[in-house]
Tab-separated table of C-alpha atoms in Angstrom:
chain	number	residue	atom	x	y	z
A	1	MET	CA	-58.655	-189.339	156.547
A	2	ARG	CA	-61.287	-191.292	155.303
A	3	LEU	CA	-62.604	-190.260	151.780
A	4	GLY	CA	-66.343	-189.636	151.676
A	5	LEU	CA	-68.398	-188.360	149.485
A	6	SER	CA	-67.574	-184.646	149.036
A	7	SER	CA	-64.119	-185.420	148.765
A	8	GLN	CA	-64.830	-186.832	145.318
A	9	VAL	CA	-65.290	-183.343	144.350
A	10	PHE	CA	-62.226	-182.001	144.971
A	11	LEU	CA	-60.037	-185.805	143.581
A	12	ALA	CA	-62.494	-184.903	140.524
A	13	ALA	CA	-60.950	-181.153	140.129
A	14	ALA	CA	-57.477	-182.450	140.617
A	15	ALA	CA	-57.747	-185.062	138.051
A	16	ALA	CA	-58.905	-181.935	135.709
A	17	GLY	CA	-55.498	-180.845	136.962
A	18	ARG	CA	-56.606	-177.499	139.081
A	19	LYS	CA	-58.319	-176.898	142.757
A	20	ALA	CA	-62.098	-176.982	143.907
A	21	LEU	CA	-64.165	-174.570	144.310
A	22	VAL	CA	-65.947	-174.098	147.567
A	23	GLY	CA	-68.799	-171.662	147.750
A	24	TYR	CA	-71.346	-170.664	150.632
A	25	TYR	CA	-74.818	-169.261	150.787
A	26	PRO	CA	-77.161	-169.419	153.463
A	27	VAL	CA	-80.618	-171.229	153.387
A	28	GLY	CA	-83.663	-168.408	153.848
A	29	TYR	CA	-81.817	-164.919	152.411
A	30	PRO	CA	-83.441	-162.988	151.276
A	31	ASN	CA	-86.071	-165.431	151.763
A	32	VAL	CA	-85.999	-169.146	151.673
A	33	GLU	CA	-87.358	-169.454	147.745
A	34	ALA	CA	-84.996	-166.602	146.378
A	35	SER	CA	-81.959	-168.632	148.900
A	36	LEU	CA	-83.200	-172.357	146.811
A	37	GLN	CA	-82.341	-169.731	143.446
A	38	VAL	CA	-79.603	-168.438	144.516
A	39	LEU	CA	-78.091	-172.143	144.820
A	40	LYS	CA	-78.756	-173.241	141.714
A	41	THR	CA	-77.302	-170.001	140.447
A	42	LEU	CA	-74.240	-170.975	142.722
A	43	CYS	CA	-74.201	-174.755	141.373
A	44	GLY	CA	-73.534	-173.324	137.259
A	45	THR	CA	-74.288	-174.281	133.792
A	46	ASP	CA	-72.380	-174.878	130.891
A	47	GLU	CA	-71.756	-171.748	129.841
A	48	HIS	CA	-70.948	-170.718	133.789
A	49	PRO	CA	-69.307	-173.817	135.534
A	50	GLY	CA	-69.783	-172.253	139.241
A	51	VAL	CA	-68.554	-173.928	141.866
A	52	ASP	CA	-67.775	-177.467	142.400
A	53	LEU	CA	-69.303	-178.078	146.484
A	54	VAL	CA	-71.447	-176.010	147.513
A	55	GLU	CA	-71.966	-175.286	151.893
A	56	VAL	CA	-75.350	-174.491	152.360
A	57	GLY	CA	-75.731	-172.255	155.782
A	58	MET	CA	-77.928	-172.479	158.146
A	59	PRO	CA	-78.788	-169.533	160.033
A	60	TYR	CA	-77.895	-169.149	163.924
A	61	SER	CA	-79.454	-166.766	166.588
A	62	ASP	CA	-75.955	-166.473	167.997
A	63	PRO	CA	-73.458	-167.028	165.120
A	64	MET	CA	-70.344	-166.079	167.761
A	65	MET	CA	-67.941	-167.086	164.442
A	66	ASP	CA	-69.462	-165.178	161.700
A	67	GLY	CA	-68.737	-162.174	160.275
A	68	SER	CA	-70.929	-159.021	159.770
A	69	VAL	CA	-71.583	-160.083	156.443
A	70	ILE	CA	-72.743	-164.037	156.890
A	71	GLN	CA	-74.526	-162.489	160.788
A	72	SER	CA	-76.402	-159.456	158.435
A	73	ALA	CA	-77.821	-162.596	155.868
A	74	GLY	CA	-78.596	-164.966	158.784
A	75	SER	CA	-80.579	-162.862	160.910
A	76	ALA	CA	-82.625	-161.544	157.834
A	77	ALA	CA	-83.226	-165.269	156.762
A	78	LEU	CA	-84.166	-165.905	160.577
A	79	ARG	CA	-86.330	-162.933	160.366
A	80	ALA	CA	-88.137	-163.796	157.328
A	81	GLY	CA	-89.009	-167.565	159.532
A	82	VAL	CA	-86.198	-169.989	157.627
A	83	ARG	CA	-86.447	-173.132	160.105
A	84	THR	CA	-83.345	-175.762	160.187
A	85	ARG	CA	-85.857	-178.339	157.894
A	86	ASP	CA	-85.345	-176.024	155.035
A	87	VAL	CA	-81.993	-177.218	154.752
A	88	PHE	CA	-83.240	-180.361	153.498
A	89	ALA	CA	-85.161	-178.504	150.721
A	90	ALA	CA	-81.728	-176.359	149.423
A	91	VAL	CA	-79.287	-179.611	149.502
A	92	GLN	CA	-81.711	-181.114	147.473
A	93	GLN	CA	-81.793	-178.276	145.119
A	94	VAL	CA	-78.238	-178.820	144.646
A	95	ARG	CA	-78.009	-182.083	143.874
A	96	GLU	CA	-80.684	-181.281	141.281
A	97	ALA	CA	-78.385	-179.136	139.795
A	98	GLY	CA	-76.005	-181.455	139.327
A	99	LYS	CA	-73.043	-180.656	141.536
A	100	CYS	CA	-72.537	-181.989	145.982
A	101	ALA	CA	-73.708	-180.197	149.169
A	102	VAL	CA	-72.659	-180.404	152.525
A	103	VAL	CA	-73.778	-178.337	155.661
A	104	MET	CA	-72.176	-175.958	157.536
A	105	THR	CA	-74.091	-175.506	161.217
A	106	TYR	CA	-73.325	-174.700	165.070
A	107	TRP	CA	-74.008	-177.670	166.871
A	108	ASN	CA	-77.104	-176.456	169.173
A	109	LEU	CA	-79.255	-176.919	165.448
A	110	VAL	CA	-78.333	-180.069	164.485
A	111	GLU	CA	-79.301	-181.484	168.614
A	112	ARG	CA	-81.887	-179.382	168.863
A	113	TYR	CA	-83.366	-181.657	165.330
A	114	GLY	CA	-81.942	-184.734	166.960
A	115	VAL	CA	-78.645	-185.795	165.653
A	116	ARG	CA	-79.911	-188.818	164.121
A	117	ALA	CA	-82.751	-187.206	162.576
A	118	PHE	CA	-80.478	-184.664	160.959
A	119	ALA	CA	-78.390	-186.812	159.716
A	120	ARG	CA	-80.955	-189.699	158.332
A	121	ASP	CA	-82.677	-186.390	156.693
A	122	LEU	CA	-79.841	-185.033	155.051
A	123	ALA	CA	-79.085	-188.145	153.764
A	124	ASN	CA	-82.741	-188.137	152.314
A	125	ALA	CA	-81.886	-184.948	150.809
A	126	GLY	CA	-78.961	-186.069	148.492
A	127	GLY	CA	-76.037	-184.246	151.160
A	128	ALA	CA	-72.807	-186.093	151.219
A	129	GLY	CA	-71.706	-184.355	154.498
A	130	VAL	CA	-71.821	-181.271	157.343
A	131	ILE	CA	-69.489	-179.104	158.680
A	132	THR	CA	-69.656	-178.768	162.366
A	133	VAL	CA	-68.351	-174.988	162.913
A	134	ASP	CA	-68.154	-175.519	166.958
A	135	LEU	CA	-68.211	-179.517	167.749
A	136	ILE	CA	-64.494	-181.275	168.220
A	137	PRO	CA	-64.267	-184.124	167.833
A	138	GLU	CA	-63.995	-185.035	171.863
A	139	GLU	CA	-67.657	-184.084	171.777
A	140	ALA	CA	-69.199	-185.460	168.719
A	141	SER	CA	-69.523	-189.395	169.577
A	142	GLN	CA	-73.590	-188.877	168.534
A	143	TRP	CA	-72.750	-187.033	165.445
A	144	PHE	CA	-69.877	-190.064	164.784
A	145	ALA	CA	-72.716	-192.856	165.449
A	146	ALA	CA	-75.155	-190.916	163.453
A	147	ALA	CA	-72.884	-189.764	160.493
A	148	ASP	CA	-71.396	-193.778	159.891
A	149	GLU	CA	-75.012	-195.096	159.978
A	150	PHE	CA	-76.360	-192.636	157.166
A	151	GLY	CA	-72.700	-192.469	155.644
A	152	LEU	CA	-72.096	-188.920	155.758
A	153	ASP	CA	-68.848	-186.354	156.027
A	154	ARG	CA	-67.901	-184.884	158.947
A	155	ILE	CA	-66.040	-182.303	158.504
A	156	PHE	CA	-64.321	-180.298	161.211
A	157	LEU	CA	-62.180	-176.954	161.535
A	158	VAL	CA	-58.381	-176.466	162.599
A	159	SER	CA	-56.712	-173.184	162.777
A	160	PRO	CA	-53.373	-171.376	163.456
A	161	SER	CA	-53.358	-171.757	166.620
A	162	SER	CA	-54.265	-175.208	166.776
A	163	SER	CA	-50.807	-177.797	168.448
A	164	ASP	CA	-49.402	-180.399	166.123
A	165	GLU	CA	-50.849	-182.977	168.052
A	166	ARG	CA	-54.255	-181.053	168.037
A	167	LEU	CA	-54.366	-181.056	164.241
A	168	VAL	CA	-53.310	-184.853	163.429
A	169	THR	CA	-56.569	-185.623	165.634
A	170	THR	CA	-59.356	-183.178	164.550
A	171	VAL	CA	-57.499	-184.242	160.893
A	172	GLN	CA	-58.089	-188.201	161.581
A	173	ALA	CA	-61.535	-187.644	162.950
A	174	CYS	CA	-62.952	-186.185	159.434
A	175	ARG	CA	-64.296	-188.168	156.646
A	176	GLY	CA	-63.864	-185.925	153.445
A	177	TRP	CA	-61.680	-183.247	154.250
A	178	VAL	CA	-60.706	-180.932	156.753
A	179	TYR	CA	-61.663	-177.083	157.107
A	180	ALA	CA	-58.923	-174.480	157.688
A	181	THR	CA	-59.692	-171.509	158.675
A	182	ALA	CA	-56.485	-169.408	157.955
A	183	VAL	CA	-57.404	-166.997	160.701
A	184	MET	CA	-57.969	-167.163	164.469
A	185	GLY	CA	-61.185	-165.212	165.335
A	186	VAL	CA	-64.517	-164.578	163.877
A	187	THR	CA	-65.049	-165.042	159.257
A	188	GLY	CA	-63.874	-161.240	158.800
A	189	MET	CA	-61.237	-160.687	160.915
A	190	ARG	CA	-58.298	-159.913	159.563
A	191	ASN	CA	-55.813	-160.034	163.060
A	192	THR	CA	-53.430	-162.692	162.426
A	193	ALA	CA	-51.033	-162.125	159.509
A	194	PRO	CA	-51.569	-163.486	156.148
A	195	THR	CA	-48.722	-165.571	156.107
A	196	LEU	CA	-50.468	-168.530	158.244
A	197	ALA	CA	-52.767	-170.112	155.385
A	198	PRO	CA	-49.792	-171.659	153.537
A	199	GLN	CA	-47.797	-172.344	157.127
A	200	LEU	CA	-51.257	-174.307	158.746
A	201	VAL	CA	-51.407	-175.699	155.469
A	202	SER	CA	-48.116	-177.069	155.606
A	203	ARG	CA	-48.079	-179.019	158.865
A	204	ILE	CA	-51.110	-180.437	157.726
A	205	ARG	CA	-49.185	-182.059	154.798
A	206	GLU	CA	-46.786	-182.639	157.054
A	207	LEU	CA	-47.823	-184.923	159.671
A	208	VAL	CA	-50.772	-186.105	158.037
A	209	PRO	CA	-49.780	-186.402	153.884
A	210	GLU	CA	-52.915	-187.859	152.786
A	211	ALA	CA	-55.284	-184.966	154.094
A	212	LEU	CA	-57.406	-183.029	151.889
A	213	ILE	CA	-57.133	-179.546	152.705
A	214	GLY	CA	-60.054	-176.789	152.137
A	215	VAL	CA	-58.730	-172.956	153.120
A	216	GLY	CA	-61.167	-170.120	153.929
A	217	LEU	CA	-59.856	-166.730	153.880
A	218	GLY	CA	-61.712	-164.163	152.752
A	219	VAL	CA	-60.972	-164.396	148.734
A	220	SER	CA	-62.949	-162.237	147.462
A	221	ASN	CA	-62.142	-161.982	143.714
A	222	GLY	CA	-60.272	-164.497	141.277
A	223	GLU	CA	-56.575	-163.310	141.894
A	224	GLN	CA	-57.220	-163.589	145.831
A	225	ALA	CA	-58.617	-167.345	144.585
A	226	ALA	CA	-55.840	-168.352	142.719
A	227	ALA	CA	-53.247	-167.479	145.290
A	228	VAL	CA	-54.901	-170.019	147.547
A	229	ALA	CA	-55.280	-172.386	145.318
A	230	GLU	CA	-51.219	-172.516	144.947
A	231	TYR	CA	-51.415	-174.145	148.326
A	232	SER	CA	-54.529	-175.603	149.275
A	233	ASP	CA	-56.842	-178.470	147.760
A	234	ALA	CA	-59.900	-176.479	147.947
A	235	VAL	CA	-60.588	-172.489	147.926
A	236	ILE	CA	-63.256	-171.352	149.990
A	237	VAL	CA	-66.010	-168.383	149.900
A	238	GLY	CA	-68.458	-167.665	151.826
A	239	SER	CA	-68.934	-162.947	152.146
A	240	ALA	CA	-67.617	-162.480	148.796
A	241	LEU	CA	-71.227	-164.145	146.972
A	242	LEU	CA	-73.249	-162.751	150.085
A	243	LYS	CA	-71.943	-158.838	149.000
A	244	PRO	CA	-73.854	-159.202	145.767
A	245	MET	CA	-77.303	-160.040	147.403
A	246	ILE	CA	-76.996	-158.670	150.044
A	247	ALA	CA	-76.174	-154.922	148.826
A	248	ALA	CA	-79.777	-155.878	146.292
A	249	GLY	CA	-81.625	-157.338	149.028
A	250	SER	CA	-83.440	-159.431	146.526
A	251	LEU	CA	-82.855	-161.696	143.694
A	252	ALA	CA	-81.980	-158.373	141.719
A	253	GLY	CA	-78.425	-159.244	143.028
A	254	LEU	CA	-78.137	-161.936	141.077
A	255	PRO	CA	-76.658	-160.941	137.791
A	256	ASP	CA	-73.615	-159.054	140.128
A	257	LEU	CA	-73.262	-162.385	142.115
A	258	GLN	CA	-72.614	-163.838	138.832
A	259	LYS	CA	-69.850	-161.778	137.681
A	260	VAL	CA	-68.402	-162.507	141.146
A	261	LEU	CA	-67.792	-166.421	139.804
A	262	ASP	CA	-66.893	-166.149	136.758
A	263	GLU	CA	-64.005	-164.202	138.449
A	264	LEU	CA	-63.787	-166.693	141.202
A	265	VAL	CA	-64.171	-169.952	139.304
A	266	ALA	CA	-61.701	-168.346	137.063
A	267	GLY	CA	-58.898	-167.599	139.399
A	268	VAL	CA	-59.187	-171.698	140.706
A	269	ARG	CA	-59.190	-172.793	136.971
A	270	GLY	CA	-56.157	-171.118	136.388
A	271	GLY	CA	-55.327	-167.968	137.504
A	272	THR	CA	-52.145	-166.948	138.019
A	273	ALA	CA	-51.517	-165.184	141.309
A	274	THR	CA	-49.418	-161.974	142.257
A	275	GLN	CA	-47.234	-161.693	145.167
A	276	ASN	CA	-49.318	-159.428	146.418
A	277	SER	CA	-52.886	-161.965	146.550
A	278	ILE	CA	-52.568	-162.862	149.615
A	279	SER	CA	-51.679	-159.728	151.463
A	280	MET	CA	-54.447	-158.031	149.227
A	281	ILE	CA	-57.391	-159.913	150.995
A	282	GLU	CA	-55.898	-158.130	154.927
A	283	ARG	CA	-56.859	-155.402	152.962
A	284	GLU	CA	-60.244	-155.498	151.189
A	285	CYS	CA	-62.005	-158.379	153.153
C-alpha cells in the first residue's frame, strides 16, 4: 500500500496517541446549502474537535450497498436537485474548514461525469481521493491513470468474505488506506457475527503489515467507537451522524448532531470500551 494525502490523517492521529474518526455525510441533504453547513460542523472547532477525515457522499439513484438511513437521505437529496458537481463545493467547504476530504461514490457517477474530469475537478477542489464503493482494482485502469495524474488516493473495499489473495491485491491497489466493511451486505444490515470485524483487520495486518485500515461497523455511540478503535486505525461513522438531521429534516438537527459527534470523538480519543460494546452495535443499528 502506498501512502497518500488521506493516510496522513491516520498517521497524525497515531502520532497523537489515538485513532482517527472518519465521518460520512451526503452532499445535498436536506439541500445542498444546508449540507455544506453540516459538513462544516463535522469538521469541528477548537472547542469541539470534530472528525479527522470527512467522507463526502454522492447520492445515487440505485444505492445497492446503502442501508435505509443513507438511502433515505440520498433520495431526498436527489429530489432536492443535488448534482454530481455539488460534491466539489462540499469538498472545498471541508478544506476551508481545515480538514481533509475524500469522496465516497458509486462508479457510474464518475464515469458519466468523465473519469479524468472528475479527478481534475476533485483535485482542484482540494479533495484527497475517492472511495469507490462498487469498483474493483481489476476494472479500475482508467481510475488508476487519473488518480496518478492528479495525485489522488484510491480507496477500495474489502469484507470478511474476501479471500487472502483478494485482500492482498486489493490492499496493494489502494493508496491512502483500505476500507474494511466488517459485515457482509448493505450498510445497516447485521446478518453476520460482529466478531468478524477484528478478525478481518487481523487478517489484513498479517498479510499486509503496513496497511492503514478504516473500519465501518455501524458505530452509533462513543463506547462502540472506543471498541472499534482498539483494533483499527480509524473508526468510520455514517448513519449515526445522519439520524439527527433526518429526524429534524432541517438544520434544526445540528445541536443533536453535535452531541452525537462529541460522544464519538470522546470515544475514539480515549474512551474505554466494555466487553459488550461490539455486540451492542449489532443490536442498535
